[in-house]
PDB file of C-alpha atoms in Angstrom:
ATOM      1  CA  ALA A   1      -5.533  -6.221  -1.144  1.00 79.00           C
ATOM      2  CA  LEU A   2      -4.167  -9.502   0.217  1.00 84.00           C
ATOM      3  CA  ALA A   3      -7.089  -9.697   2.646  1.00 84.00           C
ATOM      4  CA  ALA A   4      -9.438  -9.306  -0.323  1.00 85.00           C
ATOM      5  CA  GLY A   5      -7.863 -12.262  -2.128  1.00 86.00           C
ATOM      6  CA  ALA A   6      -4.858 -10.883  -4.003  1.00 88.00           C
ATOM      7  CA  SER A   7      -2.155 -13.523  -4.367  1.00 93.00           C
ATOM      8  CA  LEU A   8       0.867 -11.267  -4.840  1.00 95.00           C
ATOM      9  CA  ILE A   9       2.180  -7.756  -4.228  1.00 95.00           C
ATOM     10  CA  ASN A  10       3.097  -5.447  -7.111  1.00 95.00           C
ATOM     11  CA  ASP A  11       5.417  -2.661  -5.955  1.00 95.00           C
ATOM     12  CA  GLN A  12       5.901  -0.095  -8.690  1.00 94.00           C
ATOM     13  CA  TRP A  13       8.643   1.577  -6.638  1.00 94.00           C
ATOM     14  CA  GLY A  14      10.857  -1.492  -6.108  1.00 94.00           C
ATOM     15  CA  LEU A  15      10.765  -1.029  -2.302  1.00 94.00           C
ATOM     16  CA  LYS A  16      12.217   2.502  -2.550  1.00 92.00           C
ATOM     17  CA  HIS A  17       9.150   4.165  -1.043  1.00 91.00           C
ATOM     18  CA  ASP A  18       7.851   1.457   1.265  1.00 93.00           C
ATOM     19  CA  PRO A  19      10.298  -1.333   2.128  1.00 92.00           C
ATOM     20  CA  ARG A  20       7.677  -2.692   4.551  1.00 94.00           C
ATOM     21  CA  LEU A  21       5.986  -4.269   1.532  1.00 95.00           C
ATOM     22  CA  ALA A  22       8.826  -6.799   1.499  1.00 96.00           C
ATOM     23  CA  GLU A  23       8.129  -7.646   5.135  1.00 95.00           C
ATOM     24  CA  LEU A  24       4.451  -8.095   4.297  1.00 94.00           C
ATOM     25  CA  ALA A  25       5.310 -10.372   1.358  1.00 96.00           C
ATOM     26  CA  ALA A  26       7.623 -12.412   3.596  1.00 96.00           C
ATOM     27  CA  GLU A  27       5.057 -12.623   6.395  1.00 95.00           C
ATOM     28  CA  ARG A  28       2.240 -13.692   4.049  1.00 95.00           C
ATOM     29  CA  GLY A  29       4.435 -15.939   1.898  1.00 95.00           C
ATOM     30  CA  VAL A  30       3.352 -14.279  -1.351  1.00 96.00           C
ATOM     31  CA  PRO A  31       5.402 -13.274  -4.393  1.00 97.00           C
ATOM     32  CA  ILE A  32       6.351  -9.636  -4.843  1.00 98.00           C
ATOM     33  CA  ILE A  33       6.939  -7.862  -8.145  1.00 97.00           C
ATOM     34  CA  LEU A  34       9.745  -5.313  -7.903  1.00 98.00           C
ATOM     35  CA  MET A  35       9.652  -2.606 -10.562  1.00 97.00           C
ATOM     36  CA  SER A  36      12.453  -0.297 -11.609  1.00 95.00           C
ATOM     37  CA  ASN A  37      10.901   3.147 -11.665  1.00 89.00           C
ATOM     38  CA  GLN A  38      12.665   6.478 -11.778  1.00 78.00           C
ATOM     39  CA  ARG A  39       9.461   8.415 -12.374  1.00 66.00           C
ATOM     40  CA  ASP A  40       9.885  10.042  -8.976  1.00 54.00           C
ATOM     41  CA  ARG A  41      13.017  11.881 -10.148  1.00 51.00           C
ATOM     42  CA  GLY A  42      10.558  14.480 -11.385  1.00 46.00           C
ATOM     43  CA  GLY A  43       8.688  14.457  -8.088  1.00 42.00           C
ATOM     44  CA  TYR A  44       6.832  11.789  -6.137  1.00 40.00           C
ATOM     45  CA  ASP A  45       3.695  12.735  -8.030  1.00 45.00           C
ATOM     46  CA  GLY A  46       5.201  11.244 -11.197  1.00 43.00           C
ATOM     47  CA  SER A  47       5.694  14.584 -12.924  1.00 45.00           C
ATOM     48  CA  ILE A  48       8.755  13.432 -14.861  1.00 47.00           C
ATOM     49  CA  LYS A  49       8.783  14.640 -18.440  1.00 50.00           C
ATOM     50  CA  ARG A  50       8.518  11.750 -20.899  1.00 51.00           C
ATOM     51  CA  ASP A  51      11.077  13.370 -23.201  1.00 50.00           C
ATOM     52  CA  THR A  52      13.725  13.733 -20.499  1.00 55.00           C
ATOM     53  CA  ALA A  53      16.454  11.086 -20.476  1.00 57.00           C
ATOM     54  CA  TYR A  54      17.834  10.497 -16.984  1.00 72.00           C
ATOM     55  CA  TYR A  55      19.779   7.385 -17.906  1.00 81.00           C
ATOM     56  CA  THR A  56      23.252   7.053 -19.358  1.00 86.00           C
ATOM     57  CA  ASP A  57      22.618   3.357 -20.116  1.00 93.00           C
ATOM     58  CA  VAL A  58      18.989   2.549 -19.356  1.00 94.00           C
ATOM     59  CA  VAL A  59      19.493  -1.226 -19.229  1.00 96.00           C
ATOM     60  CA  ALA A  60      22.544  -1.113 -16.961  1.00 96.00           C
ATOM     61  CA  GLU A  61      20.824   1.342 -14.633  1.00 94.00           C
ATOM     62  CA  VAL A  62      17.605  -0.698 -14.533  1.00 95.00           C
ATOM     63  CA  ILE A  63      19.663  -3.801 -13.679  1.00 97.00           C
ATOM     64  CA  SER A  64      21.421  -1.861 -10.919  1.00 95.00           C
ATOM     65  CA  SER A  65      18.100  -0.589  -9.568  1.00 94.00           C
ATOM     66  CA  LEU A  66      16.562  -4.071  -9.611  1.00 97.00           C
ATOM     67  CA  ARG A  67      19.648  -5.538  -7.947  1.00 97.00           C
ATOM     68  CA  LYS A  68      19.175  -3.044  -5.072  1.00 96.00           C
ATOM     69  CA  SER A  69      15.487  -3.955  -4.815  1.00 96.00           C
ATOM     70  CA  LEU A  70      16.365  -7.670  -4.719  1.00 98.00           C
ATOM     71  CA  LYS A  71      18.860  -7.044  -1.921  1.00 97.00           C
ATOM     72  CA  LEU A  72      16.284  -5.108   0.114  1.00 96.00           C
ATOM     73  CA  ALA A  73      13.670  -7.822  -0.361  1.00 98.00           C
ATOM     74  CA  LEU A  74      16.050 -10.606   0.653  1.00 98.00           C
ATOM     75  CA  GLU A  75      17.243  -8.655   3.695  1.00 97.00           C
ATOM     76  CA  ARG A  76      13.618  -8.316   4.791  1.00 97.00           C
ATOM     77  CA  GLY A  77      12.940 -12.027   4.507  1.00 97.00           C
ATOM     78  CA  VAL A  78      11.336 -12.527   1.097  1.00 98.00           C
ATOM     79  CA  PRO A  79      12.360 -15.948  -0.248  1.00 98.00           C
ATOM     80  CA  TRP A  80      14.344 -15.852  -3.495  1.00 98.00           C
ATOM     81  CA  GLU A  81      11.687 -17.889  -5.290  1.00 98.00           C
ATOM     82  CA  ASN A  82       9.017 -15.247  -4.480  1.00 98.00           C
ATOM     83  CA  LEU A  83      10.787 -12.418  -6.311  1.00 98.00           C
ATOM     84  CA  ILE A  84       9.680 -11.226  -9.763  1.00 98.00           C
ATOM     85  CA  LEU A  85      11.328  -8.329 -11.595  1.00 98.00           C
ATOM     86  CA  ASP A  86       9.743  -5.667 -13.800  1.00 98.00           C
ATOM     87  CA  PRO A  87      11.965  -3.242 -15.761  1.00 97.00           C
ATOM     88  CA  GLY A  88       9.193  -0.639 -15.612  1.00 95.00           C
ATOM     89  CA  ILE A  89       8.412  -0.008 -19.257  1.00 94.00           C
ATOM     90  CA  GLY A  90       6.536   3.284 -19.375  1.00 89.00           C
ATOM     91  CA  PHE A  91       7.644   4.406 -15.917  1.00 89.00           C
ATOM     92  CA  GLY A  92      10.172   7.236 -15.784  1.00 86.00           C
ATOM     93  CA  LYS A  93      11.721   6.509 -19.158  1.00 89.00           C
ATOM     94  CA  THR A  94      11.504   8.034 -22.598  1.00 90.00           C
ATOM     95  CA  TRP A  95       9.768   6.040 -25.312  1.00 92.00           C
ATOM     96  CA  GLN A  96      13.154   5.403 -26.903  1.00 93.00           C
ATOM     97  CA  GLN A  97      14.424   3.998 -23.604  1.00 93.00           C
ATOM     98  CA  ASP A  98      11.356   1.761 -23.382  1.00 95.00           C
ATOM     99  CA  LEU A  99      12.232   0.364 -26.824  1.00 96.00           C
ATOM    100  CA  GLU A 100      15.851  -0.130 -25.730  1.00 96.00           C
ATOM    101  CA  LEU A 101      14.698  -2.055 -22.656  1.00 96.00           C
ATOM    102  CA  ILE A 102      12.653  -4.437 -24.782  1.00 97.00           C
ATOM    103  CA  ARG A 103      15.492  -4.763 -27.308  1.00 97.00           C
ATOM    104  CA  ARG A 104      17.974  -5.709 -24.556  1.00 98.00           C
ATOM    105  CA  LEU A 105      15.600  -7.459 -22.153  1.00 98.00           C
ATOM    106  CA  GLU A 106      17.668 -10.660 -22.106  1.00 98.00           C
ATOM    107  CA  GLU A 107      20.361  -8.781 -20.167  1.00 98.00           C
ATOM    108  CA  LEU A 108      18.034  -8.725 -17.148  1.00 98.00           C
ATOM    109  CA  LYS A 109      18.148 -12.533 -17.032  1.00 97.00           C
ATOM    110  CA  GLU A 110      21.540 -12.212 -15.297  1.00 98.00           C
ATOM    111  CA  LEU A 111      19.566 -11.333 -12.165  1.00 98.00           C
ATOM    112  CA  GLY A 112      18.227 -14.882 -12.055  1.00 98.00           C
ATOM    113  CA  ARG A 113      14.562 -14.086 -11.459  1.00 98.00           C
ATOM    114  CA  PRO A 114      11.461 -14.163 -13.678  1.00 98.00           C
ATOM    115  CA  ILE A 115      10.998 -11.007 -15.746  1.00 98.00           C
ATOM    116  CA  LEU A 116       7.577  -9.371 -16.068  1.00 98.00           C
ATOM    117  CA  VAL A 117       6.868  -6.740 -18.710  1.00 97.00           C
ATOM    118  CA  GLY A 118       3.767  -4.644 -19.221  1.00 94.00           C
ATOM    119  CA  PRO A 119       3.893  -3.147 -22.728  1.00 92.00           C
ATOM    120  CA  SER A 120       0.134  -3.202 -23.315  1.00 91.00           C
ATOM    121  CA  ARG A 121      -1.163  -0.014 -24.974  1.00 92.00           C
ATOM    122  CA  LYS A 122       1.749   1.960 -23.490  1.00 93.00           C
ATOM    123  CA  SER A 123       2.659   5.439 -24.647  1.00 91.00           C
ATOM    124  CA  PHE A 124       5.937   4.233 -26.207  1.00 93.00           C
ATOM    125  CA  ILE A 125       3.788   2.494 -28.831  1.00 93.00           C
ATOM    126  CA  GLY A 126       1.766   5.615 -29.469  1.00 92.00           C
ATOM    127  CA  LEU A 127       4.847   7.812 -29.677  1.00 93.00           C
ATOM    128  CA  ALA A 128       6.816   5.407 -31.893  1.00 94.00           C
ATOM    129  CA  LEU A 129       3.923   4.788 -34.298  1.00 94.00           C
ATOM    130  CA  GLY A 130       1.708   7.834 -33.875  1.00 94.00           C
ATOM    131  CA  LEU A 131      -1.235   5.743 -32.684  1.00 93.00           C
ATOM    132  CA  PRO A 132      -3.992   6.580 -30.213  1.00 94.00           C
ATOM    133  CA  VAL A 133      -4.453   4.141 -27.337  1.00 93.00           C
ATOM    134  CA  GLU A 134      -7.458   2.399 -28.926  1.00 95.00           C
ATOM    135  CA  GLU A 135      -5.374   1.454 -32.003  1.00 94.00           C
ATOM    136  CA  ARG A 136      -2.422  -0.202 -30.267  1.00 94.00           C
ATOM    137  CA  LEU A 137      -3.505  -3.873 -30.218  1.00 94.00           C
ATOM    138  CA  GLU A 138      -1.260  -5.119 -33.036  1.00 95.00           C
ATOM    139  CA  ALA A 139       1.738  -3.160 -31.781  1.00 94.00           C
ATOM    140  CA  THR A 140       1.125  -4.496 -28.279  1.00 94.00           C
ATOM    141  CA  ALA A 141       1.114  -8.012 -29.749  1.00 95.00           C
ATOM    142  CA  ALA A 142       4.445  -7.313 -31.447  1.00 95.00           C
ATOM    143  CA  ALA A 143       5.933  -5.921 -28.226  1.00 96.00           C
ATOM    144  CA  VAL A 144       4.706  -8.949 -26.254  1.00 96.00           C
ATOM    145  CA  ALA A 145       6.125 -11.419 -28.792  1.00 96.00           C
ATOM    146  CA  ILE A 146       9.473  -9.620 -28.913  1.00 96.00           C
ATOM    147  CA  ALA A 147       9.607  -9.443 -25.109  1.00 96.00           C
ATOM    148  CA  ILE A 148       9.047 -13.207 -24.903  1.00 96.00           C
ATOM    149  CA  VAL A 149      11.782 -13.811 -27.479  1.00 95.00           C
ATOM    150  CA  LYS A 150      14.047 -11.578 -25.390  1.00 96.00           C
ATOM    151  CA  GLY A 151      13.328 -13.463 -22.159  1.00 95.00           C
ATOM    152  CA  ALA A 152      10.106 -12.176 -20.595  1.00 96.00           C
ATOM    153  CA  ASP A 153       8.484 -14.820 -18.411  1.00 96.00           C
ATOM    154  CA  ILE A 154       5.296 -12.931 -17.538  1.00 96.00           C
ATOM    155  CA  VAL A 155       3.378 -10.251 -19.440  1.00 96.00           C
ATOM    156  CA  ARG A 156       0.787  -7.829 -18.111  1.00 94.00           C
ATOM    157  CA  VAL A 157      -1.797  -6.963 -20.784  1.00 92.00           C
ATOM    158  CA  HIS A 158      -5.268  -5.559 -21.335  1.00 92.00           C
ATOM    159  CA  ASP A 159      -6.512  -7.636 -24.281  1.00 89.00           C
ATOM    160  CA  VAL A 160      -6.190 -11.007 -22.604  1.00 95.00           C
ATOM    161  CA  GLN A 161      -7.634 -13.391 -25.219  1.00 95.00           C
ATOM    162  CA  ALA A 162      -5.549 -11.990 -28.079  1.00 92.00           C
ATOM    163  CA  MET A 163      -2.379 -11.809 -25.981  1.00 94.00           C
ATOM    164  CA  VAL A 164      -2.795 -15.374 -24.673  1.00 95.00           C
ATOM    165  CA  ARG A 165      -2.640 -16.492 -28.308  1.00 94.00           C
ATOM    166  CA  VAL A 166       0.442 -14.348 -28.929  1.00 94.00           C
ATOM    167  CA  CYS A 167       2.110 -15.779 -25.816  1.00 93.00           C
ATOM    168  CA  ARG A 168       1.249 -19.379 -26.664  1.00 93.00           C
ATOM    169  CA  LEU A 169       2.653 -19.143 -30.169  1.00 94.00           C
ATOM    170  CA  SER A 170       5.736 -17.222 -29.009  1.00 93.00           C
ATOM    171  CA  ASP A 171       6.342 -19.828 -26.308  1.00 90.00           C
ATOM    172  CA  ALA A 172       5.804 -22.679 -28.789  1.00 91.00           C
ATOM    173  CA  VAL A 173       8.424 -21.239 -31.127  1.00 91.00           C
ATOM    174  CA  ILE A 174      10.959 -20.095 -28.535  1.00 87.00           C
ATOM    175  CA  ARG A 175      10.634 -22.571 -25.700  1.00 77.00           C
ATOM    176  CA  SER A 176      10.419 -25.635 -27.957  1.00 77.00           C
ATOM    177  CA  ALA A 177      13.517 -24.395 -29.808  1.00 65.00           C
ATOM    178  CA  GLN A 178      15.301 -24.228 -26.445  1.00 66.00           C
ATOM    179  CA  GLY A 179      14.210 -27.740 -25.516  1.00 60.00           C
ATOM    180  CA  VAL A 180      11.904 -26.520 -22.748  1.00 55.00           C
TER     181      VAL A 180
END
C-alpha cells in the first residue's frame, strides 16, 4: 500500500499479529495507527460474539493494550511522533462497551498520543437505536461530536462532507474554549 501512495499504516491488531509493521513504519518514516482489538479472542477469523463481554473494565484494558502496542512500536524504531492510537470501537467489544469507550475517551489521553476513532455507521449505533446501517448518519454525527468533546483528534468516517462540518463546529466550540 505504501508503494501505491499510502501515507500511513493502519494496524487493526496493534502489532499483536505482525510486529514487522512497526519496522516498516520506522523504515519508511510514516505514521502508524495502533488499534486495540480483542476480536481475535473468538478466533483469528474475528468470530467473537458481539454480545460477549471479555473486559472487566473496557477502558482500562484498552489503555493497557495500547500501552503494550506503543512499547512494541518504540522498541522497533517508530518515532514517538509517528504513533496514533485507536481504541477499536466496533472491534471485539459489545455495543455497550463501545459506548463506554466513547463516554470515557478522555482517559486515553494519558497515553500522550493522538486518538483516532471510527464510529461511522458502526453496529453499536444500530444496536443502541435499532437503526439499519443506511439510517445512521445523525447518530454517527452525534458520536463524532461527542468523541471530539472527549478528546478524539482524528475521526474515520464514511460521510465526509457532513462529518467535516460536525468536526469543524465541534472543534470551534471545544478548541476555542480551551484556548487552542
